[in-house]
PDB file of C-alpha atoms in Angstrom:
ATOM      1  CA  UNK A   1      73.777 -46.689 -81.013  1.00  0.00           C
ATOM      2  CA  UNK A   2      77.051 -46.486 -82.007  1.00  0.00           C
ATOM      3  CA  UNK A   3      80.233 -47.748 -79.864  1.00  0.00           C
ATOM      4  CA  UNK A   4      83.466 -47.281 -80.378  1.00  0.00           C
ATOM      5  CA  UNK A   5      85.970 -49.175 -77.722  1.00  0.00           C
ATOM      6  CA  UNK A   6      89.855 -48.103 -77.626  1.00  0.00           C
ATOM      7  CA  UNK A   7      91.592 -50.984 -76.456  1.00  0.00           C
ATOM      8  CA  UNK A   8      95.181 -50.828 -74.444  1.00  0.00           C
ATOM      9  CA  UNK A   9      96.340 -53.445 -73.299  1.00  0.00           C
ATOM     10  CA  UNK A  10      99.538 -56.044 -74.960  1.00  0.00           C
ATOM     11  CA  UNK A  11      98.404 -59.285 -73.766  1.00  0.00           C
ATOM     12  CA  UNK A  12      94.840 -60.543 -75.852  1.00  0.00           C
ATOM     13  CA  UNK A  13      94.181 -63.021 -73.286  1.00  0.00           C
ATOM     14  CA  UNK A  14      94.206 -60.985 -70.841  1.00  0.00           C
ATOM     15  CA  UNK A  15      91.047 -60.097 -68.546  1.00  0.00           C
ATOM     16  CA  UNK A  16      91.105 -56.486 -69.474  1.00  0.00           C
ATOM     17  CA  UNK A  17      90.515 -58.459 -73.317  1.00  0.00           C
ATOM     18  CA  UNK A  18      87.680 -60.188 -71.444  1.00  0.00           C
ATOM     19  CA  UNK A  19      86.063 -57.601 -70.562  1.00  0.00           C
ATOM     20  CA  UNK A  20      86.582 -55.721 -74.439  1.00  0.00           C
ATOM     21  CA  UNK A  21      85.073 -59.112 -75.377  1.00  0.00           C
ATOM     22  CA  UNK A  22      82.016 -59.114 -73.238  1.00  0.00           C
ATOM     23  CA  UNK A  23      81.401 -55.785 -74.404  1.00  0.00           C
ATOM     24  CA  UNK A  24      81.605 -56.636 -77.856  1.00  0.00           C
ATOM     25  CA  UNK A  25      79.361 -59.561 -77.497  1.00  0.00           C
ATOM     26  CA  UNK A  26      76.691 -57.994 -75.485  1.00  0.00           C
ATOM     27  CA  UNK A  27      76.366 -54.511 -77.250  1.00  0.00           C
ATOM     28  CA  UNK A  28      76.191 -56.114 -80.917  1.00  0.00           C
ATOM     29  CA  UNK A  29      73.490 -58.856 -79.490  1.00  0.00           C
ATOM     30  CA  UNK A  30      71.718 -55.262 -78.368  1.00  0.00           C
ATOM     31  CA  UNK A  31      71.358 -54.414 -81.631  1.00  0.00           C
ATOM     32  CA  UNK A  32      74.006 -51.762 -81.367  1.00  0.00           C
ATOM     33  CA  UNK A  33      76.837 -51.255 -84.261  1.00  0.00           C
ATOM     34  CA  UNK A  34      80.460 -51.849 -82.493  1.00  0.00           C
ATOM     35  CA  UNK A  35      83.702 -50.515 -84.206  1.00  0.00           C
ATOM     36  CA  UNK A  36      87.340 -51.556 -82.397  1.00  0.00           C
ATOM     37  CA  UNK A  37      90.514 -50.082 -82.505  1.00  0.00           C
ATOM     38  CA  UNK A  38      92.845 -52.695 -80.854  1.00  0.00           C
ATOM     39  CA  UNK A  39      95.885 -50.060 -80.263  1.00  0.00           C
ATOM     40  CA  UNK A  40      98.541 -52.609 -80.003  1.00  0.00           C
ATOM     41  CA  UNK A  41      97.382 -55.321 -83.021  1.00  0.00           C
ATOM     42  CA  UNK A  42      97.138 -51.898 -85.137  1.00  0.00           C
ATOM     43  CA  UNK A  43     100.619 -51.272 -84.155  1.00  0.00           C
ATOM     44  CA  UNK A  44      99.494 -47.679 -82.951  1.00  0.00           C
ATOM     45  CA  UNK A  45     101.829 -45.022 -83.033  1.00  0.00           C
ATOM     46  CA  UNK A  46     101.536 -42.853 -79.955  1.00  0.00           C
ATOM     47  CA  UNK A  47     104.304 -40.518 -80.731  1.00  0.00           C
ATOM     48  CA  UNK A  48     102.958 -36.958 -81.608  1.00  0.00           C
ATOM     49  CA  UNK A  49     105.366 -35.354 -83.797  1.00  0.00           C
ATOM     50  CA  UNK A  50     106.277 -33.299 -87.305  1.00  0.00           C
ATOM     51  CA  UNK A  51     105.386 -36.450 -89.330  1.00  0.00           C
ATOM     52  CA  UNK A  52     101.684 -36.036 -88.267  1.00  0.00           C
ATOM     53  CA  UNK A  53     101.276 -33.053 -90.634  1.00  0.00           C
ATOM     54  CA  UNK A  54     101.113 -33.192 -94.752  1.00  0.00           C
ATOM     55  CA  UNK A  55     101.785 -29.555 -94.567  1.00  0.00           C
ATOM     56  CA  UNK A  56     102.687 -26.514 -91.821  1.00  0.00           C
ATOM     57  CA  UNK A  57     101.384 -23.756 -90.799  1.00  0.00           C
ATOM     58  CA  UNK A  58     105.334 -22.835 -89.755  1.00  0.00           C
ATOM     59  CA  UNK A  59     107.990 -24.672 -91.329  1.00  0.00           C
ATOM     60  CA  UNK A  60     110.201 -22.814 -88.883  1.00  0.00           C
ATOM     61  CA  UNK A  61     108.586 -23.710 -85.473  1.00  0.00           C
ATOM     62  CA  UNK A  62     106.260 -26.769 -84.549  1.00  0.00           C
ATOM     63  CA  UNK A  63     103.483 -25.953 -82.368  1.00  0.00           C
ATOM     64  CA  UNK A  64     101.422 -29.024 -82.351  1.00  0.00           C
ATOM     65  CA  UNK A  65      98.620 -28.187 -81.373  1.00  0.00           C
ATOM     66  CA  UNK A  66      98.438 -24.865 -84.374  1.00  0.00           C
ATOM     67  CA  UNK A  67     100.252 -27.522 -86.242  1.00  0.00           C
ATOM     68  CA  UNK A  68      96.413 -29.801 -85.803  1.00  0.00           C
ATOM     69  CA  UNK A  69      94.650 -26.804 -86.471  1.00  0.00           C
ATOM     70  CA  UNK A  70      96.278 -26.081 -89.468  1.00  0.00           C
ATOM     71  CA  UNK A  71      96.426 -29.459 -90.812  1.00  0.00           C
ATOM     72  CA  UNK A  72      92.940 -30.225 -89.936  1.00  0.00           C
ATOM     73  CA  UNK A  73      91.560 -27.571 -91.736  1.00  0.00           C
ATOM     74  CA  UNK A  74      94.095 -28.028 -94.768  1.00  0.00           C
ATOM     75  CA  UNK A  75      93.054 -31.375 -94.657  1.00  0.00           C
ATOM     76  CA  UNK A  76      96.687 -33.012 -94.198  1.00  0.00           C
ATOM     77  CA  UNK A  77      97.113 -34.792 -90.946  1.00  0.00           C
ATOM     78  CA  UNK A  78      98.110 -38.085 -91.420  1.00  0.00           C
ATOM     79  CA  UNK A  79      96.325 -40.894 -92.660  1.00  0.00           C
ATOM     80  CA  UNK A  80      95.881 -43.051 -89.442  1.00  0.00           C
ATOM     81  CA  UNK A  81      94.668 -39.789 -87.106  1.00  0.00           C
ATOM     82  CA  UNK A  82      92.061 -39.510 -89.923  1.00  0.00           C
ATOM     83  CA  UNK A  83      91.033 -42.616 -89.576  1.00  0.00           C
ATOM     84  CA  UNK A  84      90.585 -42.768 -86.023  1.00  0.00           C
ATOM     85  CA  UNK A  85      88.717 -39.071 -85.928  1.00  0.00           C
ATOM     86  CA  UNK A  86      86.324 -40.806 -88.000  1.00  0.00           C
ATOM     87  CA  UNK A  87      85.446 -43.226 -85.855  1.00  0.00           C
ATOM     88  CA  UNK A  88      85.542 -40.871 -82.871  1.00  0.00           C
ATOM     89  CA  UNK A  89      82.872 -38.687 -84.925  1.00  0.00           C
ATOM     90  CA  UNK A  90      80.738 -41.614 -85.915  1.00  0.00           C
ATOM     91  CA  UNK A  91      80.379 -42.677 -82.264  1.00  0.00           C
ATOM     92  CA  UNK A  92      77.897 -42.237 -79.950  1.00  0.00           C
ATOM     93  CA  UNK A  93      79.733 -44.091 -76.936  1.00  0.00           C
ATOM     94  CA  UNK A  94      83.395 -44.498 -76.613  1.00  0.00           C
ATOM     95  CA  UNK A  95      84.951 -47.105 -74.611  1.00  0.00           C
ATOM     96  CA  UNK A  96      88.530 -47.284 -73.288  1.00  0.00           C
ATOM     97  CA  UNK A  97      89.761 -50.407 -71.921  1.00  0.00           C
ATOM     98  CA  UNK A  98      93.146 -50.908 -70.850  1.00  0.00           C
ATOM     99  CA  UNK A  99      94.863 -51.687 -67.299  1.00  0.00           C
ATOM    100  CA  UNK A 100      95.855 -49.058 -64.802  1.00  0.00           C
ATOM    101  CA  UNK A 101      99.753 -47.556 -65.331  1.00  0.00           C
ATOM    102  CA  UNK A 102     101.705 -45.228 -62.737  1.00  0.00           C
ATOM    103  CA  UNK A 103      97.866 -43.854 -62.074  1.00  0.00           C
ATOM    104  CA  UNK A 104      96.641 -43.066 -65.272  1.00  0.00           C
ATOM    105  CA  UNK A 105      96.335 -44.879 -68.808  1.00  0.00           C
ATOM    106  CA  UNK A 106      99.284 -46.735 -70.814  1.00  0.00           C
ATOM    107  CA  UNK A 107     101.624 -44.989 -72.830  1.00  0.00           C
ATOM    108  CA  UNK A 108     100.045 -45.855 -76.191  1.00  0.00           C
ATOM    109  CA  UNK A 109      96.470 -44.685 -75.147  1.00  0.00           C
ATOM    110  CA  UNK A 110      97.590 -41.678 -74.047  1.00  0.00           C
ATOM    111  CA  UNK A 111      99.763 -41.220 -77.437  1.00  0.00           C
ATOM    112  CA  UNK A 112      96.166 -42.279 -79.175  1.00  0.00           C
ATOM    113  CA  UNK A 113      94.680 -38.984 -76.735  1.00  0.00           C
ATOM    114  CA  UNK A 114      97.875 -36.549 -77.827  1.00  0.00           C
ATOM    115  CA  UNK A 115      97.143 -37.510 -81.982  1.00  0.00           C
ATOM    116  CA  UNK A 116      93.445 -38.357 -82.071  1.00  0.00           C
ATOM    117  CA  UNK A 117      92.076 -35.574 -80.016  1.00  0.00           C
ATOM    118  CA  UNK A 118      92.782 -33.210 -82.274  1.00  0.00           C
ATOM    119  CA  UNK A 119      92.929 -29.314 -81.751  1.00  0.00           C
ATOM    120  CA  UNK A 120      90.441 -27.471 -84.491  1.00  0.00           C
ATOM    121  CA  UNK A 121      88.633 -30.681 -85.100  1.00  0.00           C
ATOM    122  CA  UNK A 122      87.823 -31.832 -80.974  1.00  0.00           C
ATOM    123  CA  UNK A 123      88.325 -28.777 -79.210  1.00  0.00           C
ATOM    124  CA  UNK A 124      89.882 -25.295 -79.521  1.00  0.00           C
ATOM    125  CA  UNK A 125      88.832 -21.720 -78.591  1.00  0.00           C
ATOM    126  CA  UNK A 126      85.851 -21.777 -76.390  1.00  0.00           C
ATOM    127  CA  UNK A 127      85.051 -25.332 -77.809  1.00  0.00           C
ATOM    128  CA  UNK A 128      85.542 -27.209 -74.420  1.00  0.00           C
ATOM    129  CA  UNK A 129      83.727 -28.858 -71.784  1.00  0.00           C
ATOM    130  CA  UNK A 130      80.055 -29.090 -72.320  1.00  0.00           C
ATOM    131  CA  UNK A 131      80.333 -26.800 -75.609  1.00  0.00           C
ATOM    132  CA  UNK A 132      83.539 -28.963 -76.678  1.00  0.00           C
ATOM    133  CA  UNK A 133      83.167 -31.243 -80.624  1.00  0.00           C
ATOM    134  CA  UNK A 134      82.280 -33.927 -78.961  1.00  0.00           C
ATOM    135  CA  UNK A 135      79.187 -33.059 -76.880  1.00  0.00           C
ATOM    136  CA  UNK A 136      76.526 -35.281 -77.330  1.00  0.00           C
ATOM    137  CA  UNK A 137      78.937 -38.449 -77.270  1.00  0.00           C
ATOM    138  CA  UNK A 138      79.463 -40.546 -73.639  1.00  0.00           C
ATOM    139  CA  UNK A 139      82.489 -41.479 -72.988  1.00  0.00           C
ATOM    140  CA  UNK A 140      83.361 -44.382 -70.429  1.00  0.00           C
ATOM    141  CA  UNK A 141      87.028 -45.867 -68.871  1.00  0.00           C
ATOM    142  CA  UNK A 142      86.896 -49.429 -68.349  1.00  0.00           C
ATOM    143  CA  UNK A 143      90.099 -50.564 -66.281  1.00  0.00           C
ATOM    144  CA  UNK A 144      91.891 -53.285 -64.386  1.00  0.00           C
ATOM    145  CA  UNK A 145      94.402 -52.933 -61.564  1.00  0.00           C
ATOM    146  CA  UNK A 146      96.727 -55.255 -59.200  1.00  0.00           C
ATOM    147  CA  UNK A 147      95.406 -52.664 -55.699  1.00  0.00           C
ATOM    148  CA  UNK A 148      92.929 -53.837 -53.637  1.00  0.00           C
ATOM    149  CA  UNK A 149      89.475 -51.723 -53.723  1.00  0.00           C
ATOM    150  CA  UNK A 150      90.093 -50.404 -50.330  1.00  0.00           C
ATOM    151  CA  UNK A 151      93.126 -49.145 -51.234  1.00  0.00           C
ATOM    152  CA  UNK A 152      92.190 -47.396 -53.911  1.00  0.00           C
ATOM    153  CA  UNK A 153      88.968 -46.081 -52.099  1.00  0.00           C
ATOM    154  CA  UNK A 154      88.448 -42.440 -50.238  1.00  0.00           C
ATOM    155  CA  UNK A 155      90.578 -43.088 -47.566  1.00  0.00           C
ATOM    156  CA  UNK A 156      92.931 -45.487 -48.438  1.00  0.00           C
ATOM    157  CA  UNK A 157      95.930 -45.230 -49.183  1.00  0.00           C
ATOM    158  CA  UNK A 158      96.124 -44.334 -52.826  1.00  0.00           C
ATOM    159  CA  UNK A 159      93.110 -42.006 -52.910  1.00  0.00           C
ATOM    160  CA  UNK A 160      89.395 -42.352 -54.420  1.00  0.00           C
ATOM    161  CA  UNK A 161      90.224 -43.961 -58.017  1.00  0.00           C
ATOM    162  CA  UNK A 162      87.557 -40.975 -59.405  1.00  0.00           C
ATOM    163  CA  UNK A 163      90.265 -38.821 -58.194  1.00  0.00           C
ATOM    164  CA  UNK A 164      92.910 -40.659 -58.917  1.00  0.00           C
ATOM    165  CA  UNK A 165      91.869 -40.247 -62.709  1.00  0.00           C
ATOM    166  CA  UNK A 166      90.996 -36.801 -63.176  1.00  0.00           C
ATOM    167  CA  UNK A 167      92.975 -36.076 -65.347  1.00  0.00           C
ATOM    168  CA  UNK A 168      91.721 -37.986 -67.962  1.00  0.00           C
ATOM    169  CA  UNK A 169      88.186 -38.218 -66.752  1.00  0.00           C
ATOM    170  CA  UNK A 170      88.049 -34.606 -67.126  1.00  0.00           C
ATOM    171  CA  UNK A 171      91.223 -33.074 -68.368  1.00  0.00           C
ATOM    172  CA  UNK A 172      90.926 -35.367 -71.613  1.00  0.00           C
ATOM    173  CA  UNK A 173      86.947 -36.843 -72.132  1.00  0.00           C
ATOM    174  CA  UNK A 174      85.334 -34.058 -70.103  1.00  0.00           C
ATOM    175  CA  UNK A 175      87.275 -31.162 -71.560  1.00  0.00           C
ATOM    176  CA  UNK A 176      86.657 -32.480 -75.477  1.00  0.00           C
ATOM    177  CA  UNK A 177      82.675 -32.516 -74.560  1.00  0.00           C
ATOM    178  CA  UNK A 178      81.800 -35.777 -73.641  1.00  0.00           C
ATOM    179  CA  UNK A 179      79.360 -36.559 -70.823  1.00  0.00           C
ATOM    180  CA  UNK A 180      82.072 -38.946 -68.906  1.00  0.00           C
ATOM    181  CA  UNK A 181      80.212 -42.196 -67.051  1.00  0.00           C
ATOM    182  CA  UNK A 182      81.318 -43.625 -63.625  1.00  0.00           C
ATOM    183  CA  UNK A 183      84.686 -45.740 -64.365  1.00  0.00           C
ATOM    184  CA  UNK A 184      84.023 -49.485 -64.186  1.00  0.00           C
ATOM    185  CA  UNK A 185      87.454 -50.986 -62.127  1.00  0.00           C
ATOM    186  CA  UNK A 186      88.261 -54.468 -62.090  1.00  0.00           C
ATOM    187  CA  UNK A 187      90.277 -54.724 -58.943  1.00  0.00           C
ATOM    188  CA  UNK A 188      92.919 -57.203 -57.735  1.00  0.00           C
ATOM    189  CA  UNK A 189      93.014 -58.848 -60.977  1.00  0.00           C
ATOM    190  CA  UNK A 190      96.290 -60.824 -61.430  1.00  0.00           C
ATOM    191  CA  UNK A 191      95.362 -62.454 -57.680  1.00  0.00           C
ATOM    192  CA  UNK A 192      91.742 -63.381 -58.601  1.00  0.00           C
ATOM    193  CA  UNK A 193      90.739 -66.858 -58.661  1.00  0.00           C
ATOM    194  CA  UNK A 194      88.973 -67.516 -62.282  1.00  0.00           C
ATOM    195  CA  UNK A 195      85.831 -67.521 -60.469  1.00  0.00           C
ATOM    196  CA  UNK A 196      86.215 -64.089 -58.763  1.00  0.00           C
ATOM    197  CA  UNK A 197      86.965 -63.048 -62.333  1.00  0.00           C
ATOM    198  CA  UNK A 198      83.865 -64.464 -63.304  1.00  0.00           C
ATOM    199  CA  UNK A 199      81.923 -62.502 -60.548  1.00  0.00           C
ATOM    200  CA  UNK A 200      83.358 -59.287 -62.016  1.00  0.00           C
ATOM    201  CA  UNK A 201      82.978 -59.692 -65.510  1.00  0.00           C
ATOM    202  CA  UNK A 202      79.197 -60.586 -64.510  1.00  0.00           C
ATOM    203  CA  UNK A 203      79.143 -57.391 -62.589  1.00  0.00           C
ATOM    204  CA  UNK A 204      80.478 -55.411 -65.973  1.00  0.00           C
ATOM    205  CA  UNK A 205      77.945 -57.259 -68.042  1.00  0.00           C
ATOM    206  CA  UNK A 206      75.304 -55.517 -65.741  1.00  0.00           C
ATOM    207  CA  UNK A 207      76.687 -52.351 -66.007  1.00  0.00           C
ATOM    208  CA  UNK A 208      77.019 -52.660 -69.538  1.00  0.00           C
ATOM    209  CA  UNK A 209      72.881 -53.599 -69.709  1.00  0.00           C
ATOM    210  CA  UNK A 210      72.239 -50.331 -67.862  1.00  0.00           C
ATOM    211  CA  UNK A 211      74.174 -47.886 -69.065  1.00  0.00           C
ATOM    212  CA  UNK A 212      71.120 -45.864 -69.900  1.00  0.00           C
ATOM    213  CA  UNK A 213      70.127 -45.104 -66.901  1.00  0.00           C
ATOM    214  CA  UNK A 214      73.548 -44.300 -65.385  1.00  0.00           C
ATOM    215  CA  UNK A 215      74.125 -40.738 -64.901  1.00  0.00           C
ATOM    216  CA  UNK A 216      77.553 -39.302 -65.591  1.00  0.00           C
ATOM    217  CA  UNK A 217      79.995 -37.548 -63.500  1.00  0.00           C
ATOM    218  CA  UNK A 218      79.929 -33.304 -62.743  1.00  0.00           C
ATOM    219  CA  UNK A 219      81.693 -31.725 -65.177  1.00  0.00           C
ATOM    220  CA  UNK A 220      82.823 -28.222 -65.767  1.00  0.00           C
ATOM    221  CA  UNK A 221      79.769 -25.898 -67.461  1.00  0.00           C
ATOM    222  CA  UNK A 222      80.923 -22.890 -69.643  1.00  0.00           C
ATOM    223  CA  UNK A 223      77.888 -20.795 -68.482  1.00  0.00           C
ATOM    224  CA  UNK A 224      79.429 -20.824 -64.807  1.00  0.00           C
ATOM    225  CA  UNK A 225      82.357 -19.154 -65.976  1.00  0.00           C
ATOM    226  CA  UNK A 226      83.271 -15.006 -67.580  1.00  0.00           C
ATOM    227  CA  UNK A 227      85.033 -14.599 -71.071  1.00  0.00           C
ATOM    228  CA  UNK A 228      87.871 -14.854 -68.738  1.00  0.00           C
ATOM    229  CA  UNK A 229      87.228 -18.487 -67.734  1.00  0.00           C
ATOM    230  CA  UNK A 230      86.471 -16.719 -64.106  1.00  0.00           C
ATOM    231  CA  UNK A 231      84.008 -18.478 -61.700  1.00  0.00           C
ATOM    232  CA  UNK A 232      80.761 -16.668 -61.463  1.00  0.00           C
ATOM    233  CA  UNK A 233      78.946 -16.516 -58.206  1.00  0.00           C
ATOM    234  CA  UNK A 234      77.011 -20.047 -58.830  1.00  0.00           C
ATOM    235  CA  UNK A 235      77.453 -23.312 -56.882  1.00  0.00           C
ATOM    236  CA  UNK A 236      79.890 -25.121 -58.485  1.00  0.00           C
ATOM    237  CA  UNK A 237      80.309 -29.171 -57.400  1.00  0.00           C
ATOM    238  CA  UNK A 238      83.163 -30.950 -57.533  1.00  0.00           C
ATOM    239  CA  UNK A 239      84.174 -34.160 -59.531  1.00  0.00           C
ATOM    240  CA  UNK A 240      82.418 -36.621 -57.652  1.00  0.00           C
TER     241      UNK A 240
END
């Protein structure tokens, strides 16, 4: 297998590194072939703009996302989206690490979302959700947070953390085709002792050692909906 891991997060001895780390360690002693893109030591540029495109479809009026289609199949986006599509392409699993912002991902992952995930090459027309580029591929967020697990929890005060992020469980990996696994949280963690740290990077460890047999959230299907993206009359579940 093939595992690509997006990492987000400043500090590298941080515990949202650890876990990057453990991952590293125990899918290559798997036998598995592990690529990284470390979005801060690459200096990542998360701003989507003009400069992303050799050519354009309209010099008069950018369009981003026509400006990705164009470029993509011109073959003139930029040199460091290329390089990260490839790696997308090549994976099998992708991995996002990074710590829990204002409910949802850091600014630099989500500006690696807005340039990587490109339109014409990811998704576009009726290319989304299970009939989206990247179908076939798993995609997985592994994240740490200050809140307390029963805070975060249905019920508590800040919602379900599934819910929580939706938006990029499904509006981002879902919608591009990827079956999306159950989000591994570290809770708590500035507040941990080392050795409750311990206990949850032994907890990701196991996940990590069965991810084969985990099954992945309930996504939108394509078949359940008209040429007008309509709901037919078929049970439809909910993100779970």
């Amino acid at each position: 297998m093939k595992v690509l891991i997006v990492h987000a997060h400043p500090e590298p001895q941080s515990f949202t590194a650890a876990l990057k780390d453990a991952a590293i360690a125990d899918l290559t002693a798997a036998g598995h072939e592990v690529v990284v893109s470390d979005l801060y030591a690459m200096q990542w540029n998360p701003v989507a703009s003009a400069a992303d495109f050799g050519s354009r479809g309209n010099p008069e009026y950018m369009n981003y996302a026509l400006e990705q289609r164009a470029n993509a199949e011109a073959g003139t986006l930029a040199a460091d989206i290329e390089a990260e599509l490839a790696k997308v392409m090549a994976a099998d699993l992708i991995i996002f690490t990074f710590p829990l912002y204002w409910f949802s991902v850091p600014a630099i992952l989500k500006g690696w979302f807005d340039r990587v995930l490109v339109s014409g090459r990811v998704y576009g027309g009726r290319r989304f959700y299970d009939q989206g580029s990247l179908a076939g591929k798993r995609g997985w967020l592994v994240l740490t947070c200050g809140g307390r697990d029963y805070m975060l929890s249905e019920g508590g005060i800040h919602g379900d953390m599934t819910q929580i992020l939706k938006p990029v469980l499904q509006g981002t990996l879902a919608y591009t085709g990827l079956s999306v696994l159950p989000p591994f949280t570290g809770y708590h963690i500035p507040y941990l002792s080392p050795e409750k740290r311990a206990e949850i990077l032994a907890d990701f460890r196991a996940r990590l050692a069965a991810l084969d047999s985990v099954e992945p959230l309930t996504m939108p299907v394509l078949a359940s909906y008209d040429r007008e993206m309509k709901p037919l009359d078929r049970e439809m579940k909910p993100l779970a």
